[in-house]
């Protein structure tokens, strides 16, 4: 893969109440990865103890059902996240909770950007519009 074939890289930090992952989030993450829409570059979980100390844990049985939930992502580490990133993000949650940090490539965009560059175009900016702003704008349009 050349640098031109890399899509935009994003990250998400997700607070996990009671330090457990529940619901369909894991299924959706696996589905997005298997369909090639994203490529997971880092997946780290930081558990915040009652005394506030943070421990980065291996991806394991996060929902307590006895099965390795994220075996497909076991050992995924790009080096983009370090212990300081985990500690900083863990400061956003309360003791007794955990935070999952996900760094991923938007693989769908890589071939598009490469094709545009081959045609002489150049990506000059990128960004993210917060979901809340999008929802507000759509609600406003629907009310007109």
XYZ file of N, CA and C in Angstrom:
432
model
N 0.847 -1.172 0.000
C 0.000 0.000 0.000
C 0.892 1.235 0.000
N 0.683 2.112 -0.939
C 1.438 3.350 -0.963
C 0.729 4.390 -0.117
N 1.436 5.453 0.188
C 0.859 6.520 0.993
C -0.385 7.085 0.312
N -0.410 7.106 -1.011
C -1.541 7.661 -1.729
C -2.804 6.822 -1.561
N -2.655 5.566 -1.203
C -3.814 4.689 -1.049
C -4.403 4.688 0.351
N -3.885 5.518 1.232
C -4.376 5.559 2.607
C -5.507 6.567 2.703
N -6.619 6.114 3.297
C -7.747 7.011 3.519
C -7.527 7.833 4.776
N -8.428 8.759 5.055
C -8.322 9.573 6.265
C -8.313 8.683 7.512
N -7.542 9.097 8.499
C -7.432 8.369 9.766
C -8.232 9.132 10.820
N -9.101 8.430 11.514
C -9.930 9.014 12.568
C -9.755 8.237 13.853
N -10.262 8.820 14.932
C -10.267 8.095 16.193
C -11.586 8.346 16.904
N -11.939 7.405 17.757
C -13.099 7.522 18.626
C -12.676 7.089 20.022
N -13.224 7.755 21.016
C -13.070 7.330 22.404
C -14.481 7.061 22.917
N -14.705 5.854 23.426
C -16.034 5.441 23.860
C -15.976 5.069 25.332
N -16.778 5.766 26.160
C -16.857 5.444 27.582
C -17.649 4.157 27.759
N -17.118 3.265 28.571
C -17.760 1.972 28.830
C -18.193 1.923 30.293
N -19.475 2.171 30.563
C -19.956 2.130 31.954
C -19.699 0.771 32.570
N -19.350 0.763 33.829
C -19.052 -0.462 34.574
C -17.938 -1.258 33.906
N -17.129 -0.582 33.089
C -15.977 -1.201 32.415
C -16.378 -2.419 31.599
N -17.593 -2.392 31.023
C -18.061 -3.504 30.191
C -18.579 -2.967 28.867
N -18.345 -3.750 27.829
C -18.850 -3.416 26.513
C -20.115 -4.238 26.295
N -21.207 -3.565 25.992
C -22.474 -4.259 25.827
C -23.135 -3.806 24.536
N -24.110 -4.557 24.086
C -24.860 -4.173 22.908
C -24.218 -4.665 21.621
N -24.633 -4.038 20.531
C -24.216 -4.476 19.205
C -22.994 -3.738 18.661
N -22.364 -2.903 19.466
C -21.223 -2.135 18.989
C -20.097 -2.988 18.442
N -19.774 -4.060 19.142
C -18.694 -4.933 18.678
C -19.035 -5.579 17.348
N -20.282 -6.028 17.208
C -20.712 -6.637 15.944
C -20.574 -5.648 14.796
N -20.970 -4.402 15.052
C -20.883 -3.381 14.002
C -19.440 -3.073 13.633
N -18.566 -3.001 14.632
C -17.149 -2.743 14.362
C -16.549 -3.857 13.517
N -16.851 -5.092 13.861
C -16.363 -6.239 13.087
C -16.913 -6.193 11.668
N -18.198 -5.886 11.530
C -18.817 -5.819 10.208
C -18.162 -4.740 9.341
N -17.946 -3.554 9.893
C -17.304 -2.472 9.130
C -15.903 -2.880 8.676
N -15.199 -3.574 9.544
C -13.850 -4.016 9.217
C -13.871 -5.114 8.156
N -14.737 -6.099 8.342
C -14.797 -7.205 7.383
C -15.254 -6.756 6.002
N -16.108 -5.736 5.936
C -16.566 -5.228 4.643
C -15.560 -4.276 4.000
N -14.473 -3.969 4.706
C -13.430 -3.120 4.145
C -13.747 -1.639 4.167
N -14.739 -1.239 4.927
C -15.083 0.183 5.021
C -14.074 0.910 5.896
N -13.634 0.236 6.955
C -12.585 0.778 7.814
C -11.515 -0.280 8.004
N -10.341 0.186 8.414
C -9.267 -0.717 8.837
C -8.863 -0.266 10.226
N -9.013 -1.132 11.213
C -8.670 -0.800 12.586
C -7.156 -0.777 12.716
N -6.633 0.370 13.157
C -5.201 0.528 13.331
C -4.792 0.345 14.789
N -5.635 0.804 15.700
C -5.393 0.655 17.135
C -6.713 0.413 17.825
N -6.697 -0.450 18.812
C -7.855 -0.674 19.663
C -7.324 -0.962 21.050
N -7.499 0.001 21.946
C -6.953 -0.082 23.295
C -8.071 0.229 24.275
N -8.096 -0.492 25.378
C -9.062 -0.221 26.436
C -8.293 0.200 27.671
N -8.682 1.352 28.237
C -8.104 1.831 29.489
C -9.138 1.698 30.585
N -8.809 0.961 31.635
C -9.717 0.770 32.768
C -9.290 1.711 33.880
N -10.260 2.466 34.405
C -9.989 3.422 35.479
C -10.407 2.782 36.799
N -9.426 2.540 37.670
C -9.697 1.943 38.980
C -10.384 2.964 39.878
N -10.934 2.487 40.983
C -11.620 3.369 41.939
C -10.692 4.455 42.477
N -9.378 4.160 42.554
C -8.430 5.174 43.043
C -7.948 6.104 41.928
N -8.480 5.935 40.712
C -8.141 6.810 39.595
C -6.991 6.332 38.735
N -6.297 5.271 39.125
C -5.208 4.778 38.290
C -5.784 4.139 37.021
N -5.027 4.248 35.964
C -5.473 3.760 34.659
C -4.587 2.596 34.237
N -5.236 1.533 33.794
C -4.516 0.372 33.286
C -4.980 0.091 31.867
N -4.031 0.049 30.938
C -4.359 -0.355 29.573
C -4.453 -1.866 29.576
N -5.554 -2.384 29.060
C -5.762 -3.828 29.078
C -5.827 -4.365 27.657
N -5.448 -5.618 27.535
C -5.563 -6.299 26.254
C -7.033 -6.465 25.921
N -7.335 -6.452 24.677
C -8.701 -6.699 24.247
C -9.022 -8.128 24.647
N -10.094 -8.261 25.419
C -10.413 -9.578 25.973
C -11.921 -9.745 26.034
N -12.361 -10.480 27.004
C -13.776 -10.756 27.203
C -14.410 -9.548 27.886
N -14.752 -8.535 27.105
C -15.228 -7.282 27.669
C -16.645 -7.352 28.220
N -17.446 -8.286 27.753
C -18.815 -8.349 28.265
C -19.035 -9.478 29.267
N -17.967 -10.194 29.621
C -18.049 -11.191 30.671
C -18.762 -12.479 30.294
N -18.901 -12.771 28.995
C -19.624 -13.985 28.599
C -18.709 -15.183 28.375
N -17.414 -15.015 28.661
C -16.484 -16.131 28.517
C -15.864 -16.266 27.145
N -16.258 -15.432 26.192
C -15.691 -15.487 24.841
C -14.877 -14.228 24.560
N -13.778 -14.413 23.829
C -12.955 -13.272 23.431
C -13.730 -12.477 22.400
N -14.202 -11.293 22.801
C -15.091 -10.504 21.959
C -14.420 -9.976 20.694
N -13.207 -9.573 20.811
C -12.555 -8.897 19.694
C -11.321 -9.648 19.214
N -11.404 -10.961 19.133
C -10.257 -11.759 18.694
C -9.752 -11.297 17.339
N -10.652 -10.822 16.491
C -10.264 -10.356 15.159
C -9.296 -9.168 15.241
N -9.353 -8.414 16.351
C -8.489 -7.246 16.519
C -7.377 -7.470 17.538
N -7.218 -8.701 18.018
C -6.207 -8.985 19.023
C -4.826 -8.590 18.497
N -4.115 -7.790 19.287
C -2.764 -7.374 18.934
C -2.685 -6.246 17.922
N -3.821 -5.653 17.551
C -3.811 -4.546 16.587
C -3.222 -3.314 17.270
N -2.034 -2.928 16.858
C -1.383 -1.733 17.398
C -0.527 -1.110 16.305
N -0.823 0.118 15.938
C -0.054 0.801 14.902
C 1.090 1.618 15.476
N 1.017 1.904 16.775
C 2.001 2.795 17.372
C 1.529 4.235 17.402
N 0.346 4.510 16.854
C -0.176 5.878 16.879
C -0.646 6.282 18.275
N -1.070 5.319 19.087
C -1.491 5.587 20.464
C -0.409 5.123 21.423
N -0.198 5.906 22.479
C 0.740 5.475 23.513
C 0.052 5.543 24.876
N 0.791 5.230 25.931
C 0.219 5.214 27.279
C -0.321 6.574 27.687
N 0.332 7.645 27.234
C -0.136 8.997 27.558
C -1.511 9.260 26.929
N -1.715 8.793 25.706
C -3.024 8.951 25.056
C -4.107 8.207 25.834
N -3.783 6.994 26.280
C -4.748 6.204 27.037
C -5.083 6.910 28.343
N -4.067 7.389 29.057
C -4.293 8.078 30.336
C -5.092 9.359 30.139
N -4.761 10.132 29.115
C -5.480 11.383 28.853
C -6.948 11.119 28.546
N -7.208 10.125 27.736
C -8.582 9.806 27.370
C -9.337 9.213 28.559
N -8.649 8.413 29.356
C -9.280 7.815 30.534
C -9.708 8.884 31.538
N -9.080 10.058 31.489
C -9.470 11.138 32.404
C -10.865 11.673 32.095
N -11.430 11.274 30.971
C -12.768 11.716 30.584
C -13.872 10.882 31.217
N -13.515 9.758 31.851
C -14.517 8.884 32.453
C -14.300 8.779 33.955
N -15.328 8.322 34.643
C -15.301 8.187 36.094
C -14.578 6.906 36.514
N -14.065 6.885 37.759
C -13.502 5.637 38.282
C -14.538 4.517 38.218
N -14.063 3.310 37.920
C -14.945 2.163 37.768
C -15.420 1.973 36.339
N -15.101 2.935 35.479
C -15.456 2.824 34.074
C -14.210 2.503 33.262
N -14.422 2.295 31.997
C -13.306 2.088 31.078
C -13.558 2.949 29.845
N -12.525 3.126 29.062
C -12.658 3.854 27.810
C -11.966 3.050 26.719
N -12.652 2.875 25.617
C -12.078 2.190 24.466
C -11.621 3.245 23.475
N -10.391 3.142 23.027
C -9.852 4.050 22.021
C -9.686 3.281 20.728
N -10.246 3.824 19.684
C -10.226 3.193 18.375
C -9.635 4.173 17.372
N -8.558 3.773 16.722
C -7.980 4.541 15.620
C -8.218 3.713 14.369
N -8.803 4.333 13.362
C -9.156 3.579 12.168
C -8.952 4.411 10.916
N -8.687 3.684 9.832
C -8.568 4.294 8.518
C -9.896 4.144 7.794
N -10.335 5.200 7.158
C -11.512 5.160 6.295
C -11.059 4.627 4.939
N -10.995 3.310 4.829
C -10.398 2.683 3.648
C -11.164 2.974 2.366
N -12.443 3.248 2.473
C -13.237 3.557 1.282
C -12.672 4.770 0.548
N -12.027 5.691 1.265
C -11.578 6.949 0.662
C -10.229 6.826 -0.036
N -9.424 5.833 0.312
C -8.084 5.706 -0.267
C -8.073 5.649 -1.785
N -8.825 4.723 -2.395
C -8.832 4.648 -3.854
C -9.380 5.920 -4.514
N -10.380 6.546 -3.889
C -10.935 7.791 -4.422
C -9.871 8.886 -4.446
N -9.164 9.052 -3.325
C -8.122 10.080 -3.253
C -7.012 9.777 -4.257
N -6.623 8.514 -4.374
C -5.581 8.149 -5.337
C -6.003 8.478 -6.767
N -7.253 8.181 -7.105
C -7.752 8.468 -8.454
C -7.777 9.972 -8.709
N -8.171 10.743 -7.718
C -8.199 12.193 -7.888
C -6.786 12.745 -8.068
N -5.849 12.226 -7.296
C -4.450 12.677 -7.437
C -3.900 12.309 -8.805
N -4.248 11.127 -9.286
C -3.784 10.705 -10.611
C -4.313 11.631 -11.700
N -5.451 12.262 -11.444
C -6.049 13.190 -12.405
C -5.567 14.620 -12.179
N -4.604 14.803 -11.260
C -4.040 16.129 -11.035
C -4.654 16.888 -9.875
N -5.668 16.342 -9.244
C -6.289 17.013 -8.093
C -5.467 16.738 -6.839
N -5.690 17.512 -5.810
C -4.982 17.325 -4.546
C -5.941 17.601 -3.403
N -5.937 16.744 -2.408
C -6.741 16.982 -1.210
C -6.073 18.111 -0.437
N -6.805 19.188 -0.208
C -6.221 20.345 0.468
C -6.762 20.553 1.871
N -7.815 19.838 2.246
C -8.344 19.943 3.605
C -9.251 18.755 3.878
N -9.469 18.502 5.114
C -10.393 17.472 5.565
C -10.871 17.858 6.944
N -11.907 17.256 7.405
C -12.391 17.599 8.733
C -13.562 16.736 9.117
N -14.108 17.054 10.234
C -15.220 16.291 10.792
C -16.250 17.275 11.309
N -17.500 17.069 10.943
C -18.599 17.870 11.471
C -19.222 17.053 12.599
N -19.307 17.612 13.817
C -19.877 16.848 14.935
C -21.291 16.357 14.626
N -21.568 15.113 15.014
C -22.859 14.486 14.742
C -24.020 15.319 15.273
N -23.830 15.979 16.410
C -24.903 16.793 16.983
C -25.287 17.933 16.035
N -24.289 18.549 15.397
C -24.573 19.639 14.458
C -25.322 19.120 13.240
N -24.946 17.954 12.761
C -25.625 17.366 11.606
C -27.082 17.075 11.968
N -27.297 16.473 13.141
C -28.660 16.162 13.576
C -29.505 17.426 13.699
N -28.940 18.473 14.266
C -29.664 19.741 14.403
C -30.027 20.318 13.039
N -29.089 20.298 12.104
C -29.346 20.832 10.766
C -30.440 20.031 10.062
N -30.396 18.703 10.184
C -31.418 17.862 9.557
C -32.778 18.076 10.195
N -32.803 18.219 11.522
C -34.075 18.505 12.215
C -34.658 19.832 11.745
N -33.806 20.816 11.551
C -34.254 22.130 11.086
C -34.836 22.018 9.676
N -34.179 21.265 8.798
C -34.680 21.083 7.442
C -36.048 20.396 7.442
N -36.211 19.412 8.310
C -37.482 18.691 8.386
C -38.620 19.561 8.912
N -38.273 20.566 9.709
C -39.313 21.414 10.287
C -39.756 22.525 9.343
N -39.071 22.694 8.233
C -39.415 23.768 7.282
C -40.529 23.311 6.378
